[in-house]
Each structure stands twice: as C-alpha cells, then as structure tokens.
Amino acid sequence: MQAANLIDLDDVVHHAGGKPILSVAHLSLPPGRHGLLLGPSGSGKTTLLHALAGLLVPDRGRLSLLGHDLRAIGDAGRDRLRADHVGIVFQQLHLIHAVSIADNLRLARGMAGKAPDEKGLKALLIRVGLADRMNALPADLSQGERQRVAVARALVNQPALLLADEPTSALDDATCDGVIDLLLEQAALSGATLLVATHDRRLMSRLPVLLELAKPMERAA
Amino acid sequence: MNMLGLSLAYLRRRPLTTGLNLLLLALGVALIAFLLLLERGLENRLSRDVAGIDMVVGAKGSPLQLVLSAVMQVDVPTGNVPLAAVEELRRNPLVRQAIPVAMGDSFGTYRILGTEPAYIAHYGGQVVTGRMFEGPMEAVLGAEVAASSGLGLDGALVGSHGLTAGGEAHADMPYRVVGILARTGTVLDRLVLTPVSSVWAVHDHHHPEDKAPPTTGDHADGKAHEHGAGEGHDHEHAHHHDPDHQHDHDHDHDHDHKHDHDDGDGAAGQASSDDREVTAILVRYATPLAAARLPREINSQTSMQAASPAAEMLRLRALMGVGLDAMRLLGLVLVLAAGLSTFVALANALQERQYDLAVMRALGAGRGRIMGQILTEAMLVALAGTVLGIALAHAGVAALSGFSARARDLGLSAGQFSVGEVWLLGLSLLVALLAAAVPAIRAYRTDVSRLLAKG
C-alpha cells in the first residue's frame, strides 16, 4: 500500500538532559513537495531531521515515514527504512576521509546493504560534475566539490526523502544559491523530496517554509 | 566498498600504528610457532631414536645419561659393561634381541659406534652403496656423515679420541669405508658404524693394557664419572684426564680404569682377552612381562643398570618442558601485548572515527554492522600478524636447518605445519576479539543523533 504522505507527524516532543528540545504539533509532507524546516539554532531542527530519519525516537508523539510508524518498527526497522528511503546531507558533510569519493559512494550502498552499482555511481558522479575526480580523496577536493560528493552520497541509494541539515550556513549568497540549486536539481533528477532544515532565511525565496520552529523558551513565552 | 575494504583503508591510513601492532603480534606468534616446530622436531627425533628399544643396559650411573649416550648418541656414557652380559641377555627367554654398542672415538662431530649389523637393521638402515661391514676397521657411514664428509667407498677416515671434535687422532688406525647408508631420519644418519672389534682394536693399539673400549665420557668432557658403591658393587671408572694435558701418540696421559665388580661375575675386573667390554646393550623384550622383571633383576642383581628409554624420554621432556614453557610464556606475553596495543589503537581510532561510524549508521548501517566494522579491523591485524609470525617461524626453521647440522638432525622442515599453528591463529583471533570488544561495544552504544548534532 502506497502511503499518501512521505511524512506524518503529530504531537512530537523530545527532551535532552531533562529539557524539551523539540516540540512539533503537526507536519505532513506529501511526495515531491520540497520545503524548509526553518528555525533559529537550538530550535530542534536537527533533532527533528534525525527523528524523521529514524536516528532517534522522540519521547512522545506519532511519527511515520512512508506509512511506517517509526516508534513501532524498532531499531532494525528504522535502520532498514533509512537505508532504503532516506538520504542525509550533514552540515559538516562528514565524508569518510580514509577512502576516495567513489568509495564514499560505494560505502553508502554497502552500508545500506545494497548491491554495488558502478554504472549508477558513475552516472551520479557525472551529474554532480565529479566524474574525473572519483578516485580523489575528500581532503584533495575543494569545499564545493566536497559538498557535491555529500549530495551524491545522500542520493546514491535513490531515497524518497532527501534531508539536508544547514547546507548553506556560513556561505556567501552566490555559493548559497549554488548549493540549493544543486540540491533541488539532484533531488528532482533522483525523484526525491527535499527537506532542508535551516536557520538561513535566504532560502525562503527558494523553498516554501513547511514548518517554522521556535526555541523552547520562545515557545513557552 | 565493503567492511573489509574500509578496514584496510583505515589500517593503511595509520601505517606506523598498524605496522607496530603487526610486528608485536608477529614476533609473539613467531616465537611460539618456532617453539612448536622445534618441539615437534625434537619429539619426532626422540620417538624415532628410541623406537623399539625397550631397555638399555649399561654401567651404573644416571639412567637418563645412559639412554642419551647409548640411544640418542648425545651424552657421554656412564661407563662400560662386560661383553659377557650381551650373551647372558641373549640367553634370557625374556629378551628378544640384545645389541651391543661400543663407543669412544669420533670422526669430526660424528660418533664412531661399534656394533652389529642388527643395530642398523633395527633403525631400518639400508646400505645403498657398498656393503655392510664385516671385519675390524671397516666402516659404514650414515647418510649425514657421508654427505658432509664427502667420503665415498674405500675412503679412509681417522677417528679421534673422545666423543667431541678435537681429540687426539688415531692416524695409525684408519677406518676404511665399505658402505654408505640411505637416510633414515634416525640416529643412524649421523654415525660411523663399525664392528665392536674395531673399537677394541683402536683401543688395544693405544691402550694395550686395557681391554675395554675407552670410557669415553671422561675423554670427551675431561671429567671423571664416579659411579659409586651402594648397590652391592663398586663400578668405578676413573679416567683422570687433565683437559689441559696434551694428547700425543706416546699415550703418556693419565688413564686409570678401575673396575671393581664385587658381584663376582668377573666380567671386566681384570683386563684380559676374555674380559672385553662394551659401552651398553640395547634390548628388545620378547614379552611384555619382561618390563616388570628384567630391569629390576639387572638393577638389583648385577653391577649394571637397566634404563627404560621411554621413561627417560618422559623425564627429559619434563626437564625440557620448563625451558620451553618459559619461552612459550614469553611468546604469549608478546601476543597479549599486541592485543593490548590493538586495543589502544582501536580505542584511539574510535575517537578519531566517531563521525565516520555515525555517518555509516545514518547511511543505514545497523549497530551490528558498526560493531562488525571494528571487529573486522582487529581481526585483519590479528590474521596478518599471525600469518606473518608463522611465516617468520618457518623462515627461522629454514635458516636454522641451513646452517645447523643439529637442526637438520631434528628433521626440521620449513614446509611442515603443525596443528598447534592453527590453535595459534585461534589464540590471536581471540586476543584480537577481546581487544576489539570494548571499542566495538562503545561504537554499538554510540548515540548517533547526539553525536551528529554536535557537529
């Protein structure tokens, strides 16, 4: 059965160190509707992304991905769901520096338990303009090239949902535009729905705000 | 890219740490594996040399020394026994075979052994060139002796006094090579074999007053063996031989053989042509009953002693075992040190790579896979270190066999592997597993979300 929404979320609350760090009343995201999770630092954007990716289980609330209740399916189920349907671009990129960029992508398939797909991998590297650097180590690339590797890695398993955490923070306007163009273009080519968590209000001109989060104190106020 | 490829990539990125861990483990494994190979070689040699010999009869003294000298040909004899004892034993219905051995001289580092063709037959020796010895001063060479000396048929060899190289040469009494034996992997290979009469002839020529074979130990090590009273007889070989004393052919060195046999058999009390002696008698029992009766009878009723090679070899193994155990312990300490070093390296690596592991989780890898990644890395080091160690041990054996005849004697072969080496691999993997367990569990328990949220 095909779920109507990629994401359905109701009354999700999460705490850390006894303090609330995330509180979301409702969020639904149908496939293909790219958007922003906007909020200042500390408002719980990353926590929400992690919850959507099944990397953490919120203390309470209902959270489903592609119709799967993330609270109910257990650790292994969340790992499987993430491997099959979610790609993540981290703020710090977190490429694996011990291996080449092609191996970063191969590893992403391997870790997701998927068979190697050299043809698909090369096509993806051509798409992000790195086909000629595929054997380079991440340390040998520019920041922009690394960003492209991170996006390619997030898309190598053809996820339904592409999550990007603060992809444009500390970038100048031109670079910021380049990154969001890259994300939108690659998400479109892969058929993935892009959800960007950011505090960068410049992106509001490029993507609709699906949810605006506030800091817990502001919420209390 | 799979876990194995990633582990190799991580190991390559830390060449110094990886290399040191490998080396530490390899040295420990090499030491233990080398000892295993050496021990097995020694064990095989002992088994081959004592095979089929149920009892050794010789002069009173240390039974281990008697077995080592008369069977293994590595120690000095305890003394001599009357030749008449050979015939007496042969008449005993409990005895299937009694083979006399007489020694006292050597050829280079090899012993010249006076005996009978039955001795050669006992070890399965076959004359491949020439014939068996028949008369005095005829010699049949063991395969190792022939190979290293280069002597062929009709070649002459001169024995020298004593059982170690460097003794006085009996140049006027050369042996003639009449046969060469095929390699047997036994003590035969490193002996010059001749009739007992040759040993007497050489000795008579140089010591006309004494009809016994030279009581060799005294000459060999320059010490007197005192076999004291206390068992109803006094059998004393006192070959006072000053090691600094120059040997020359006028035989002015001080030899004093005194054989006092109070048991009245008169076998060698007085030197005469009828009082010939041999160094020892190798005995095979006709019946298992003999084991219970014969040694006791000989030990209590004669001036001789009976020693069981099997029992003495057990004693020898126990004695050697202490040294070998100490060496093994050292090897084990090295293996454990390698385990500790692997643990430290992995713990540090985990700290460095915590984000890598978190990203792998984010890419869909389960906790088990992350644990597997850490364990794979440790196992790779353990496997490589163990293989390297075993290779080092075998290279060591090859090198040792290359330059040491004694090592070749043990039948050591670099191409042979022992079951112990498989166990060693198991031990290394277990140590690596234990070393990796704590880092792996820490990785398993990592809160990926919290870690990634930090940056």
mmCIF file of C-alpha atoms in Angstrom, chain A residues 16-17 46-47 50 55-56 75 79-80 82-83 86 88 90 92-99 103-104 106-108 110-113 137 153 157, chain B residues 1-3 5-6 9-10 12-13 355-367 369-370 373 444 447-455:
data_model
loop_
_atom_site.group_PDB
_atom_site.id
_atom_site.type_symbol
_atom_site.label_atom_id
_atom_site.label_comp_id
_atom_site.label_asym_id
_atom_site.label_seq_id
_atom_site.Cartn_x
_atom_site.Cartn_y
_atom_site.Cartn_z
ATOM 1 C CA ALA A 16 17.535 16.080 26.259
ATOM 2 C CA GLY A 17 19.022 16.410 29.727
ATOM 3 C CA THR A 46 18.420 18.813 13.596
ATOM 4 C CA THR A 47 16.598 16.753 16.226
ATOM 5 C CA HIS A 50 17.135 12.884 12.991
ATOM 6 C CA LEU A 55 18.150 8.114 14.101
ATOM 7 C CA LEU A 56 16.319 8.941 17.320
ATOM 8 C CA ASP A 75 15.922 -0.149 15.732
ATOM 9 C CA ASP A 79 17.802 1.278 10.022
ATOM 10 C CA ARG A 80 16.233 -0.555 7.099
ATOM 11 C CA ARG A 82 16.536 4.812 6.477
ATOM 12 C CA ALA A 83 18.776 2.720 4.233
ATOM 13 C CA VAL A 86 16.288 8.419 3.335
ATOM 14 C CA ILE A 88 21.035 12.851 4.530
ATOM 15 C CA PHE A 90 25.055 16.795 7.010
ATOM 16 C CA GLN A 92 29.651 19.243 8.327
ATOM 17 C CA LEU A 93 29.346 16.854 5.373
ATOM 18 C CA HIS A 94 31.149 14.092 7.291
ATOM 19 C CA LEU A 95 32.737 12.439 4.294
ATOM 20 C CA ILE A 96 34.888 9.448 5.130
ATOM 21 C CA HIS A 97 38.384 10.723 4.585
ATOM 22 C CA ALA A 98 40.116 7.347 4.531
ATOM 23 C CA VAL A 99 38.654 6.440 1.151
ATOM 24 C CA ASP A 103 34.417 4.648 -2.344
ATOM 25 C CA ASN A 104 32.404 7.057 -0.191
ATOM 26 C CA ARG A 106 30.203 2.651 -2.732
ATOM 27 C CA LEU A 107 30.316 2.547 1.040
ATOM 28 C CA ALA A 108 26.945 4.265 1.217
ATOM 29 C CA GLY A 110 27.308 -1.175 1.104
ATOM 30 C CA MET A 111 26.206 0.201 4.451
ATOM 31 C CA ALA A 112 22.637 0.265 3.216
ATOM 32 C CA GLY A 113 23.024 -3.383 2.285
ATOM 33 C CA LEU A 137 40.402 11.621 -1.527
ATOM 34 C CA ARG A 153 26.320 10.129 -1.407
ATOM 35 C CA ASN A 157 20.585 4.766 -2.813
ATOM 36 C CA MET B 1 33.290 -0.953 -0.892
ATOM 37 C CA ASN B 2 32.600 -3.324 1.966
ATOM 38 C CA MET B 3 33.711 -3.561 5.582
ATOM 39 C CA GLY B 5 37.868 -2.661 2.127
ATOM 40 C CA LEU B 6 37.104 0.082 4.609
ATOM 41 C CA ALA B 9 41.768 1.701 4.116
ATOM 42 C CA TYR B 10 41.739 2.683 7.785
ATOM 43 C CA ARG B 12 46.640 1.971 5.577
ATOM 44 C CA ARG B 13 45.993 5.442 6.940
ATOM 45 C CA TYR B 355 31.763 10.658 12.989
ATOM 46 C CA ASP B 356 32.572 8.105 10.302
ATOM 47 C CA LEU B 357 30.791 5.462 12.307
ATOM 48 C CA ALA B 358 27.869 7.780 12.965
ATOM 49 C CA VAL B 359 27.614 8.536 9.251
ATOM 50 C CA MET B 360 27.612 4.835 8.481
ATOM 51 C CA ARG B 361 24.675 4.469 10.861
ATOM 52 C CA ALA B 362 22.977 7.396 9.144
ATOM 53 C CA LEU B 363 23.535 5.673 5.813
ATOM 54 C CA GLY B 364 21.516 2.745 7.094
ATOM 55 C CA ALA B 365 24.113 0.523 8.705
ATOM 56 C CA GLY B 366 22.765 -1.269 11.758
ATOM 57 C CA ARG B 367 24.548 -1.292 15.103
ATOM 58 C CA ARG B 369 27.407 -3.737 11.213
ATOM 59 C CA ILE B 370 29.238 -0.947 13.042
ATOM 60 C CA GLN B 373 33.499 -2.913 11.250
ATOM 61 C CA TYR B 444 27.497 -0.036 19.233
ATOM 62 C CA ASP B 447 24.097 7.892 20.358
ATOM 63 C CA VAL B 448 24.425 8.773 16.688
ATOM 64 C CA SER B 449 21.892 11.576 16.785
ATOM 65 C CA ARG B 450 23.560 13.338 19.693
ATOM 66 C CA LEU B 451 26.993 12.955 18.116
ATOM 67 C CA LEU B 452 25.898 14.282 14.715
ATOM 68 C CA ALA B 453 24.001 17.133 16.350
ATOM 69 C CA LYS B 454 27.263 18.266 17.982
ATOM 70 C CA GLY B 455 28.702 18.830 14.563
#
